[in-house]
Amino acid sequence: MQCIASWIFLYFACLSPIITFGGLLSVATSKNMAAMESLVSGFVCGIGYGLFSGQPLTILGSTGPVLVFETIVHDFCKDQGWDYMSFRLWIGLWIAFILFILVAVDASALVCYITRFTEENFATLIAFIFIVKAVENVIKIGERNPINPLGYKNVCHCIPPVNANLTENWDPLNETYCTDIGGTFQTEMCASTASVPDVFLMSIVLFLGTFLISVHLKDFKNASFFPSKVRQFISDFAVIIAIVSMTLLDYLSNIETPKLEVPAEFKPTLPDRGWIISPFMNKVWTIPLAIIPALLGTILIFMDQQITAVIVNRKENKLKKGCGYHLDLFVLAILIVICSLMGLPWFVAATVLSINHVNSLKLESECAAPGEKPQFLGVREQRVTHVLIFLMIGLSVLITPVLRNIPMPVLFGVFLYMGVASLKGLQFFDRMLIMFMPAKYQPDYMFLRQVPIRRVHMFTLIQLACLIMLWLIKSFGKTSILFPLMLVVMIGIRKSLDFIFTQRELKILDDVMPETIKRGEEDEESLGNEDKSSEVEELEISRYHLRMVI
């Protein structure tokens, strides 16, 4: 049942970004790729990766840097008068070729330099992007449907003269009759009649309702009501219950909130292109020229893929099966070849979706002492959820009548929940919160036991400065293409911290060992020291008694 809940939750979590990304691609690529191509790419990449990858807990998705890359290539081809899809095909083939070489020379071993410092910076950035974008999208609904406190002014109405009989209802009179009897016809706000003030308010209710129901029901497994199996079932299906309940509320309210838009027919967006791209639409010398953008695309895809893989395979998740860094990169290269030939968007590992996939499959002990939290046991490692998620993505074209009833604010609420949930357990985020806590209220974290608080704050501020730098580079279109290169710079900044902090401090603050294991080791060490001290004390007492006897 936990896998079924994870499958349905991640299906909605993946579907909306794919549709949204398709809409952005449609504008960026002159409709060469749009929502339909994104759905087909999700189906092809998701099924292929789910069946053959080494780590199927990683979820593939569309990313912002890839969209920027596609935009730059399209604009360049348009300026040069080249066929965009044909040039993009050769870029994809070169990217796949370079990835094959990276797999062959064991380049994935370089992930050992991706420590907690870089990994959590990247994860926190992506989580913040999900949170900010969710709020921005709801605000955009308000811009299209603004709130007017004096809602009656949004309708053209007749204002009676000063000496008129006010017992008569003048509001519904039309313009001709109103002016004939000496009234003034109000026309200032007539243009606003297209917007419905209730839409924005209802969108906020759906947005916050989905988020709050998901958060509270997810923690319902720790409640005092119902048997443990019932609590676990409600916790597993928390997001699905939130989506269904808020969609039902929207249906009963009968307010025209914006709904999910899904293509209804299986065909390319542009009628004059097929599902196979011709590789020879441009001049022959453009083929080797495609290596230059392919190098930048390779860095982008390699960094996105490997950092997400490191986060999924972290020791805290207690995974028992292999990591598969090389195999995953190899499978991804093959998928890029297929997508380039078919004119489909490239999908890479999506950090927030992958983190939520892992979190939705976590196992906890059913039996615990009163007042104690259940113990984390591991993750249900399987391929079924990944395959089913993207199988449903491919079949979405067949169930458009159902999907078009889902309000977009509900899906934005799911995005907010995923962003907030993926911050849970990040040491970087915990350290940021500690900066605003008095010492007596600070949790008993291991790094606070072993590192002075000022040194902890200094490490956090350096990491926060790097996060702000990444955010600024991502936010501007002209610099966002450098985002993957800045992730490499993050690794260099982490190495430079060796001159600021001691190796012991870095081992504690930047160690990949889970918090629970470190605390257990220290507790065992302290118990061992107590046993040794008691043994020494008993020995001293026995020696004293022996001297007294003598």
XYZ file of N, CA and C in Angstrom, residues 69-298:
690
model
N 19.293 26.310 -21.620
C 20.173 25.791 -22.664
C 19.414 25.667 -23.991
N 18.196 25.110 -23.936
C 17.375 24.964 -25.144
C 17.059 26.339 -25.749
N 16.771 27.314 -24.906
C 16.444 28.660 -25.393
C 17.619 29.290 -26.128
N 18.820 29.150 -25.550
C 20.014 29.740 -26.169
C 20.308 29.084 -27.518
N 20.216 27.759 -27.581
C 20.483 27.044 -28.833
C 19.454 27.429 -29.895
N 18.177 27.533 -29.499
C 17.131 27.887 -30.457
C 17.348 29.291 -31.014
N 17.638 30.235 -30.134
C 17.855 31.621 -30.589
C 19.077 31.716 -31.503
N 20.130 30.965 -31.186
C 21.333 30.970 -32.019
C 21.013 30.421 -33.415
N 20.281 29.299 -33.476
C 19.915 28.712 -34.779
C 19.012 29.649 -35.576
N 18.123 30.351 -34.882
C 17.218 31.281 -35.559
C 17.993 32.445 -36.174
N 19.001 32.936 -35.432
C 19.815 34.038 -35.953
C 20.654 33.609 -37.154
N 21.120 32.334 -37.129
C 21.965 31.832 -38.208
C 21.167 31.291 -39.392
N 19.848 31.150 -39.214
C 19.023 30.588 -40.276
C 19.149 29.079 -40.383
N 19.542 28.395 -39.315
C 19.694 26.938 -39.321
C 18.410 26.277 -38.840
N 18.282 24.993 -39.163
C 17.172 24.203 -38.643
C 17.507 23.804 -37.202
N 16.682 24.257 -36.285
C 16.969 24.080 -34.852
C 16.976 22.612 -34.437
N 15.946 21.852 -34.843
C 15.822 20.469 -34.384
C 16.951 19.589 -34.921
N 17.409 19.865 -36.147
C 18.502 19.086 -36.718
C 19.819 19.383 -35.991
N 20.084 20.673 -35.718
C 21.298 21.047 -34.983
C 21.250 20.499 -33.556
N 20.071 20.546 -32.948
C 19.899 20.001 -31.592
C 20.140 18.496 -31.567
N 19.760 17.809 -32.658
C 20.002 16.363 -32.747
C 21.492 16.059 -32.628
N 22.321 16.812 -33.338
C 23.761 16.564 -33.287
C 24.350 16.956 -31.934
N 23.802 17.988 -31.306
C 24.249 18.330 -29.949
C 23.962 17.164 -29.001
N 22.759 16.589 -29.121
C 22.398 15.453 -28.276
C 23.289 14.242 -28.522
N 23.624 13.974 -29.800
C 24.498 12.842 -30.107
C 25.898 13.058 -29.538
N 26.410 14.288 -29.622
C 27.728 14.579 -29.064
C 27.708 14.478 -27.537
N 26.625 14.944 -26.915
C 26.505 14.831 -25.454
C 26.530 13.362 -25.037
N 25.774 12.546 -25.758
C 25.748 11.110 -25.439
C 27.126 10.484 -25.625
N 27.830 10.876 -26.685
C 29.172 10.336 -26.937
C 30.139 10.715 -25.805
N 30.074 11.978 -25.369
C 30.957 12.423 -24.277
C 30.599 11.695 -22.979
N 29.298 11.496 -22.738
C 28.887 10.765 -21.533
C 29.378 9.322 -21.572
N 29.356 8.698 -22.767
C 29.904 7.338 -22.897
C 31.387 7.314 -22.508
N 32.136 8.327 -22.959
C 33.558 8.396 -22.605
C 33.730 8.574 -21.095
N 32.913 9.438 -20.492
C 32.989 9.650 -19.045
C 32.699 8.368 -18.273
N 31.764 7.574 -18.778
C 31.474 6.286 -18.139
C 32.663 5.346 -18.287
N 33.264 5.332 -19.481
C 34.367 4.400 -19.750
C 35.614 4.710 -18.924
N 35.866 6.000 -18.662
C 37.077 6.385 -17.921
C 36.809 6.549 -16.428
N 35.663 6.061 -15.953
C 35.378 6.050 -14.517
C 35.233 7.461 -13.953
N 34.682 8.385 -14.753
C 34.565 9.780 -14.305
C 33.567 9.942 -13.166
N 32.641 8.992 -13.021
C 31.662 9.105 -11.938
C 32.311 9.002 -10.570
N 33.557 8.489 -10.543
C 34.273 8.423 -9.264
C 34.539 9.808 -8.700
N 34.422 10.852 -9.531
C 34.643 12.226 -9.071
C 33.564 12.675 -8.086
N 32.489 11.899 -7.946
C 31.447 12.285 -6.993
C 31.962 12.232 -5.560
N 33.120 11.624 -5.342
C 33.679 11.601 -3.986
C 34.015 13.017 -3.511
N 34.176 13.962 -4.448
C 34.458 15.352 -4.077
C 33.181 16.132 -3.780
N 32.025 15.528 -4.044
C 30.745 16.172 -3.734
C 30.402 15.822 -2.291
N 30.787 16.681 -1.366
C 30.536 16.439 0.052
C 29.189 17.029 0.453
N 28.891 16.932 1.740
C 27.634 17.470 2.261
C 27.510 18.971 1.959
N 28.630 19.700 1.957
C 28.628 21.144 1.705
C 27.970 21.453 0.356
N 28.446 20.824 -0.721
C 27.898 21.054 -2.066
C 26.529 20.425 -2.228
N 26.397 19.214 -1.716
C 25.151 18.455 -1.879
C 23.973 19.186 -1.245
N 24.133 19.671 -0.009
C 23.025 20.320 0.683
C 22.781 21.729 0.155
N 23.818 22.400 -0.344
C 23.600 23.686 -1.010
C 22.681 23.517 -2.210
N 22.968 22.507 -3.024
C 22.170 22.241 -4.218
C 20.748 21.838 -3.846
N 20.605 20.933 -2.872
C 19.280 20.464 -2.468
C 18.442 21.601 -1.872
N 19.069 22.450 -1.058
C 18.348 23.577 -0.461
C 17.909 24.570 -1.529
N 18.778 24.825 -2.501
C 18.432 25.741 -3.590
C 17.220 25.239 -4.363
N 17.223 23.968 -4.741
C 16.104 23.424 -5.503
C 14.827 23.434 -4.675
N 14.936 23.139 -3.372
C 13.750 23.167 -2.504
C 13.189 24.578 -2.413
N 14.053 25.585 -2.271
C 13.594 26.974 -2.231
C 12.933 27.378 -3.548
N 13.476 26.884 -4.664
C 12.872 27.190 -5.969
C 11.444 26.647 -6.026
N 11.234 25.417 -5.553
C 9.887 24.830 -5.545
C 8.941 25.676 -4.694
N 9.414 26.108 -3.519
C 8.562 26.882 -2.614
C 8.224 28.237 -3.234
N 9.236 28.924 -3.748
C 9.016 30.266 -4.320
C 8.130 30.192 -5.558
N 8.380 29.217 -6.433
C 7.576 29.099 -7.655
C 6.119 28.778 -7.330
N 5.896 27.959 -6.310
C 4.521 27.630 -5.921
C 3.775 28.886 -5.489
N 4.416 29.718 -4.654
C 3.784 30.952 -4.187
C 3.610 31.930 -5.355
N 4.619 32.049 -6.219
C 4.529 32.960 -7.368
C 3.367 32.593 -8.283
N 3.170 31.316 -8.519
C 2.089 30.887 -9.414
C 0.717 31.224 -8.840
N 0.560 31.120 -7.520
C -0.717 31.499 -6.905
C -0.919 33.003 -6.997
N 0.149 33.777 -6.806
C 0.055 35.241 -6.923
C -0.336 35.645 -8.343
N 0.147 34.917 -9.350
C -0.217 35.214 -10.733
C -1.717 35.019 -10.965
N -2.305 34.042 -10.268
C -3.760 33.866 -10.368
C -4.463 35.119 -9.843
N -3.905 35.698 -8.755
C -4.478 36.923 -8.208
C -4.327 38.109 -9.136
N -3.243 38.134 -9.914
C -3.062 39.230 -10.869
C -4.088 39.151 -11.990
N -4.438 37.925 -12.382
C -5.454 37.770 -13.434
C -6.868 37.932 -12.888
N -7.066 37.663 -11.622
C -8.384 37.772 -10.990
C -8.232 38.546 -9.679
N -8.035 39.856 -9.760
C -7.738 40.643 -8.549
C -8.912 40.707 -7.590
N -8.557 40.903 -6.314
C -9.587 41.090 -5.288
C -9.998 42.558 -5.261
N -11.292 42.806 -5.296
C -11.817 44.171 -5.183
C -12.732 44.205 -3.967
N -12.348 44.913 -2.891
C -13.186 44.937 -1.681
C -14.593 45.436 -1.959
N -14.756 46.374 -2.899
C -16.079 46.873 -3.283
C -16.516 46.152 -4.550
N -16.851 44.896 -4.391
C -17.108 44.052 -5.551
C -18.243 44.518 -6.420
N -19.247 45.246 -5.832
C -20.393 45.667 -6.643
C -20.008 46.687 -7.703
N -18.842 47.358 -7.508
C -18.419 48.342 -8.504
C -17.901 47.683 -9.777
N -17.678 46.374 -9.717
C -17.186 45.688 -10.900
C -18.287 45.516 -11.947
N -19.514 45.843 -11.603
C -20.628 45.723 -12.538
C -21.099 47.139 -12.880
N -21.296 47.402 -14.161
C -21.801 48.721 -14.567
C -23.190 48.913 -13.970
N -23.411 50.040 -13.341
C -24.697 50.270 -12.697
C -25.076 51.743 -12.796
N -26.338 52.008 -12.498
C -26.892 53.356 -12.619
C -26.867 54.049 -11.258
N -26.300 55.282 -11.227
C -26.257 56.090 -10.003
C -27.390 57.113 -10.077
N -28.286 57.115 -9.104
C -29.441 58.045 -9.166
C -29.010 59.483 -8.929
N -29.789 60.461 -9.428
C -29.487 61.876 -9.154
C -29.714 62.202 -7.680
N -29.338 63.417 -7.292
C -29.371 63.793 -5.863
C -30.795 63.776 -5.311
N -31.742 64.274 -6.092
C -33.119 64.395 -5.602
C -33.998 63.240 -6.057
N -33.418 62.089 -6.363
C -34.210 60.975 -6.882
C -34.886 60.214 -5.756
N -35.912 59.418 -6.138
C -36.607 58.549 -5.195
C -35.742 57.324 -4.916
N -35.127 57.236 -3.728
C -34.166 56.173 -3.419
C -34.839 54.851 -3.076
N -36.171 54.831 -2.999
C -36.846 53.555 -2.727
C -36.817 52.657 -3.951
N -36.619 53.233 -5.115
C -36.551 52.444 -6.348
C -35.133 51.896 -6.533
N -35.005 50.675 -7.047
C -33.706 50.054 -7.288
C -33.161 50.556 -8.626
N -32.132 51.415 -8.571
C -31.574 52.026 -9.775
C -30.446 51.184 -10.387
N -29.846 50.263 -9.639
C -28.655 49.535 -10.103
C -28.849 48.781 -11.412
N -29.948 48.014 -11.607
C -30.038 47.196 -12.837
C -30.459 47.954 -14.089
N -30.689 49.261 -13.996
C -31.142 50.010 -15.168
C -30.051 50.052 -16.223
N -30.442 49.937 -17.490
C -29.441 50.017 -18.559
C -29.029 51.454 -18.815
N -28.021 51.640 -19.658
C -27.425 52.960 -19.855
C -28.417 53.956 -20.453
N -29.204 53.507 -21.455
C -30.142 54.421 -22.141
C -31.209 54.927 -21.190
N -31.859 54.015 -20.465
C -32.958 54.403 -19.566
C -32.426 55.228 -18.396
N -31.199 54.889 -17.933
C -30.598 55.594 -16.789
C -30.381 57.080 -17.122
N -29.803 57.327 -18.291
C -29.525 58.724 -18.684
C -30.804 59.476 -19.022
N -31.836 58.767 -19.528
C -33.091 59.424 -19.871
C -33.794 59.987 -18.650
N -33.684 59.323 -17.507
C -34.398 59.793 -16.309
C -33.488 60.595 -15.387
N -32.302 60.996 -15.919
C -31.442 61.908 -15.173
C -30.382 61.250 -14.324
N -30.205 59.950 -14.459
C -29.180 59.264 -13.678
C -27.816 59.303 -14.369
N -26.800 58.811 -13.646
C -25.435 58.737 -14.186
C -25.040 57.264 -14.280
N -24.665 56.850 -15.481
C -24.317 55.431 -15.671
C -22.818 55.228 -15.368
N -22.535 54.398 -14.355
C -21.148 54.142 -13.919
C -20.469 53.176 -14.892
N -19.379 53.625 -15.491
C -18.682 52.783 -16.479
C -17.204 52.596 -16.161
N -16.718 53.072 -15.013
C -15.286 53.026 -14.723
C -14.757 51.591 -14.655
N -15.511 50.726 -13.967
C -15.019 49.379 -13.694
C -15.620 48.336 -14.622
N -16.229 48.762 -15.719
C -16.849 47.779 -16.608
C -15.832 46.815 -17.184
N -14.611 47.301 -17.405
C -13.588 46.441 -18.001
C -13.161 45.332 -17.053
N -13.497 45.483 -15.769
C -13.072 44.487 -14.786
C -14.077 43.352 -14.617
N -15.175 43.401 -15.379
C -16.189 42.367 -15.186
C -15.682 40.996 -15.581
N -14.585 40.916 -16.389
C -14.062 39.606 -16.800
C -13.387 38.884 -15.642
N -12.866 39.630 -14.657
C -12.191 38.995 -13.521
C -13.197 38.709 -12.419
N -13.007 37.565 -11.764
C -13.898 37.152 -10.688
C -13.109 37.190 -9.387
N -13.435 38.087 -8.456
C -12.647 38.199 -7.226
C -12.587 36.901 -6.430
N -13.630 36.089 -6.498
C -13.666 34.857 -5.717
C -12.613 33.840 -6.169
N -12.131 33.932 -7.399
C -11.192 32.944 -7.920
C -9.890 32.952 -7.126
N -9.371 34.142 -6.861
C -8.105 34.238 -6.120
C -8.271 33.745 -4.688
N -9.350 34.132 -4.044
C -9.587 33.687 -2.664
C -9.734 32.168 -2.606
N -10.467 31.614 -3.566
C -10.638 30.160 -3.592
C -9.312 29.478 -3.892
N -8.496 30.078 -4.742
C -7.186 29.503 -5.058
C -6.298 29.452 -3.823
N -6.348 30.500 -2.994
C -5.568 30.510 -1.757
C -6.039 29.406 -0.816
N -7.367 29.234 -0.728
C -7.921 28.172 0.132
C -7.446 26.800 -0.346
N -7.511 26.551 -1.651
C -7.086 25.259 -2.194
C -5.582 25.051 -2.011
N -4.814 26.109 -2.235
C -3.355 26.054 -2.120
C -2.926 25.713 -0.692
N -3.401 26.507 0.267
C -3.021 26.278 1.665
C -3.670 25.017 2.221
N -4.900 24.733 1.781
C -5.565 23.518 2.254
C -4.820 22.267 1.856
N -4.376 22.197 0.613
C -3.610 21.030 0.148
C -2.325 20.874 0.946
N -1.624 21.996 1.161
C -0.358 21.947 1.898
C -0.576 21.505 3.346
N -1.537 22.127 4.040
C -1.733 21.837 5.460
C -2.259 20.420 5.684
N -3.174 19.960 4.830
C -3.674 18.589 4.963
C -2.540 17.597 4.742
N -1.704 17.842 3.746
C -0.582 16.941 3.468
C 0.382 16.871 4.652
N 0.708 18.039 5.220
C 1.669 18.082 6.333
C 1.118 17.370 7.558
N -0.118 17.681 7.931
C -0.678 17.119 9.162
C -0.985 15.628 9.030
N -1.511 15.214 7.893
C -1.808 13.793 7.724
C -0.519 12.972 7.581
N 0.546 13.579 7.062
C 1.818 12.848 6.954
C 2.353 12.500 8.332
N 2.109 13.359 9.325
C 2.547 13.099 10.695
C 1.504 12.343 11.508
N 0.434 11.932 10.864
C -0.645 11.250 11.586
C -0.199 9.889 12.122
N 0.877 9.320 11.562
C 1.359 8.018 12.034
C 1.859 8.093 13.474
N 2.168 9.293 13.959
C 2.624 9.465 15.335
C 1.494 9.881 16.272
N 0.254 9.892 15.773
C -0.887 10.325 16.580
C -1.288 9.235 17.574
N -2.233 9.571 18.457
C -2.694 8.632 19.491
C -4.004 7.944 19.115
N -4.515 8.222 17.924
C -5.807 7.677 17.517
C -5.624 6.498 16.566
N -6.577 5.574 16.628
C -6.668 4.445 15.698
C -5.458 3.497 15.822
N -5.622 2.281 15.317
C -4.501 1.322 15.324
C -3.353 1.795 14.432
N -2.181 1.207 14.626
C -0.982 1.654 13.902
C -1.128 1.478 12.397
N -1.784 0.411 11.941
C -1.929 0.190 10.502
C -2.796 1.267 9.852
N -3.855 1.682 10.553
C -4.728 2.738 10.027
C -3.964 4.056 9.966
N -3.207 4.376 11.030
C -2.421 5.611 11.048
C -1.385 5.617 9.921
N -0.743 4.482 9.702
C 0.263 4.392 8.646
C -0.375 4.552 7.269
N -1.566 3.962 7.095
C -2.278 4.078 5.813
C -2.618 5.537 5.528
N -3.148 6.247 6.524
C -3.501 7.653 6.343
C -2.246 8.481 6.061
N -1.149 8.163 6.751
C 0.102 8.886 6.524
C 0.625 8.669 5.108
N 0.573 7.435 4.623
C 1.065 7.143 3.281
C 0.246 7.857 2.205
N -1.062 7.936 2.399
C -1.950 8.533 1.400
C -2.277 9.991 1.713
N -1.433 10.650 2.507
C -1.724 12.020 2.949
C -1.897 12.973 1.769
N -0.955 12.962 0.837
C -1.012 13.908 -0.295
C -2.186 13.583 -1.208
N -2.441 12.303 -1.406
C -3.563 11.907 -2.272
C -4.892 12.339 -1.655
N -5.024 12.165 -0.332
C -6.241 12.612 0.358
C -6.396 14.128 0.202
N -5.290 14.852 0.310
C -5.342 16.312 0.158
C -5.787 16.705 -1.252
N -5.238 16.047 -2.264
C -5.596 16.370 -3.659
C -7.073 16.092 -3.919
N -7.550 14.912 -3.480
C -8.946 14.524 -3.725
C -9.905 15.444 -2.979
N -9.601 15.730 -1.704
C -10.518 16.549 -0.906
C -10.596 17.979 -1.425
N -9.452 18.558 -1.802
C -9.466 19.934 -2.305
C -10.082 20.021 -3.705
N -9.897 18.995 -4.523
C -10.554 18.968 -5.837
C -12.063 18.864 -5.672
N -12.515 18.072 -4.696
C -13.952 17.952 -4.418
C -14.513 19.275 -3.909
N -13.763 19.950 -3.046
C -14.205 21.260 -2.554
C -14.332 22.254 -3.711
N -13.368 22.230 -4.629
C -13.425 23.123 -5.791
C -14.639 22.808 -6.652
N -14.942 21.517 -6.811
C -16.099 21.120 -7.626
C -17.412 21.579 -6.985
N -17.513 21.443 -5.672
C -18.748 21.823 -4.979
C -18.926 23.337 -4.941
N -17.819 24.077 -4.904
C -17.925 25.543 -4.860
C -18.337 26.139 -6.200
N -18.076 25.396 -7.284
C -18.477 25.821 -8.628
C -17.859 27.175 -9.010
N -16.625 27.386 -8.597
C -15.885 28.595 -8.961
C -14.877 28.231 -10.039
N -14.761 29.068 -11.051
C -13.917 28.769 -12.206
C -12.434 29.014 -11.911
N -11.871 28.199 -11.048
C -10.432 28.285 -10.788
C -9.671 27.679 -11.970
N -8.426 28.103 -12.204
C -7.654 27.537 -13.330
C -7.401 26.052 -13.132
N -7.589 25.285 -14.190
C -7.448 23.829 -14.131
C -6.226 23.374 -14.918
N -5.820 22.125 -14.679
C -4.696 21.528 -15.382
C -5.053 21.333 -16.859
N -4.178 21.777 -17.745
C -4.413 21.648 -19.188
C -3.511 20.560 -19.751
N -4.126 19.520 -20.286
C -3.397 18.373 -20.829
C -3.761 18.213 -22.304
N -2.787 17.941 -23.186
C -3.115 17.721 -24.610
C -4.095 16.559 -24.774
N -5.036 16.716 -25.701
C -6.087 15.711 -25.879
C -5.777 14.709 -26.988
N -4.818 15.009 -27.882
C -4.517 14.126 -29.008
C -3.037 13.777 -29.034
N -2.748 12.538 -29.441
C -1.361 12.084 -29.511
C -0.799 12.425 -30.890
N -0.185 13.608 -30.986
C 0.442 14.042 -32.236
C 1.421 15.170 -31.917
N 2.458 15.361 -32.770
C 3.403 16.457 -32.528
C 2.699 17.802 -32.520
N 3.244 18.732 -31.743
C 2.621 20.052 -31.624
C 2.616 20.772 -32.965
N 3.741 20.747 -33.673
C 3.797 21.332 -35.014
C 3.291 20.316 -36.036
N 2.307 20.650 -36.840
C 1.760 19.665 -37.790
C 2.734 19.262 -38.897
N 3.759 20.099 -39.177
C 4.658 19.792 -40.287
C 5.901 19.008 -39.859
N 5.974 18.538 -38.636
C 7.110 17.724 -38.200
C 6.624 16.366 -37.729
N 7.445 15.339 -37.928
C 7.099 13.999 -37.492
C 7.799 13.654 -36.189
N 7.771 12.370 -35.838
C 8.385 11.923 -34.593
C 9.867 11.576 -34.770
N 10.381 11.625 -36.006
C 11.810 11.377 -36.259
C 12.406 12.623 -36.911
N 13.535 13.091 -36.372
C 14.176 14.307 -36.854
C 15.235 13.951 -37.892
N 15.247 14.684 -39.006
C 16.267 14.475 -40.031
C 17.589 15.102 -39.583
N 18.721 14.358 -39.649
C 19.996 14.896 -39.157
C 20.732 15.788 -40.156
N 20.270 15.852 -41.398
C 21.042 16.555 -42.435
C 20.275 17.734 -43.027
N 19.622 18.497 -42.186
C 18.896 19.680 -42.635
C 19.798 20.910 -42.725
N 20.957 20.853 -42.065
C 21.907 21.977 -42.096
C 23.160 21.570 -42.865
N 24.081 22.497 -43.023
C 25.338 22.214 -43.714
C 26.193 21.234 -42.909
N 27.067 20.511 -43.609
C 27.838 19.442 -42.974
C 28.768 19.987 -41.897
N 29.336 21.189 -42.106
C 30.295 21.715 -41.132
C 29.654 22.103 -39.802
N 28.312 22.121 -39.735
C 27.655 22.389 -38.449
C 27.708 21.179 -37.517
N 28.001 19.990 -38.099
C 28.039 18.773 -37.266
C 29.192 18.833 -36.255
N 30.456 19.075 -36.683
C 31.521 19.199 -35.666
C 31.368 20.449 -34.799
N 30.723 21.491 -35.340
C 30.526 22.707 -34.552
C 29.623 22.453 -33.343
N 28.750 21.460 -33.449
C 27.828 21.150 -32.348
C 28.552 20.639 -31.104
N 29.853 20.310 -31.219
C 30.612 19.824 -30.059
C 30.706 20.914 -28.991
N 30.796 22.184 -29.413
C 30.995 23.293 -28.455
C 29.807 23.403 -27.487
N 28.566 23.553 -27.971
C 27.458 23.571 -27.000
C 27.270 22.223 -26.306
N 27.685 21.136 -26.946
C 27.538 19.820 -26.324
C 28.398 19.692 -25.070
N 29.573 20.332 -25.066
C 30.437 20.288 -23.883
C 29.754 20.954 -22.687
N 29.131 22.117 -22.940
C 28.421 22.803 -21.864
C 27.206 21.989 -21.408
N 26.485 21.405 -22.364
C 25.342 20.568 -22.013
C 25.746 19.344 -21.216
N 26.925 18.778 -21.526
C 27.402 17.611 -20.789
C 27.683 17.954 -19.335
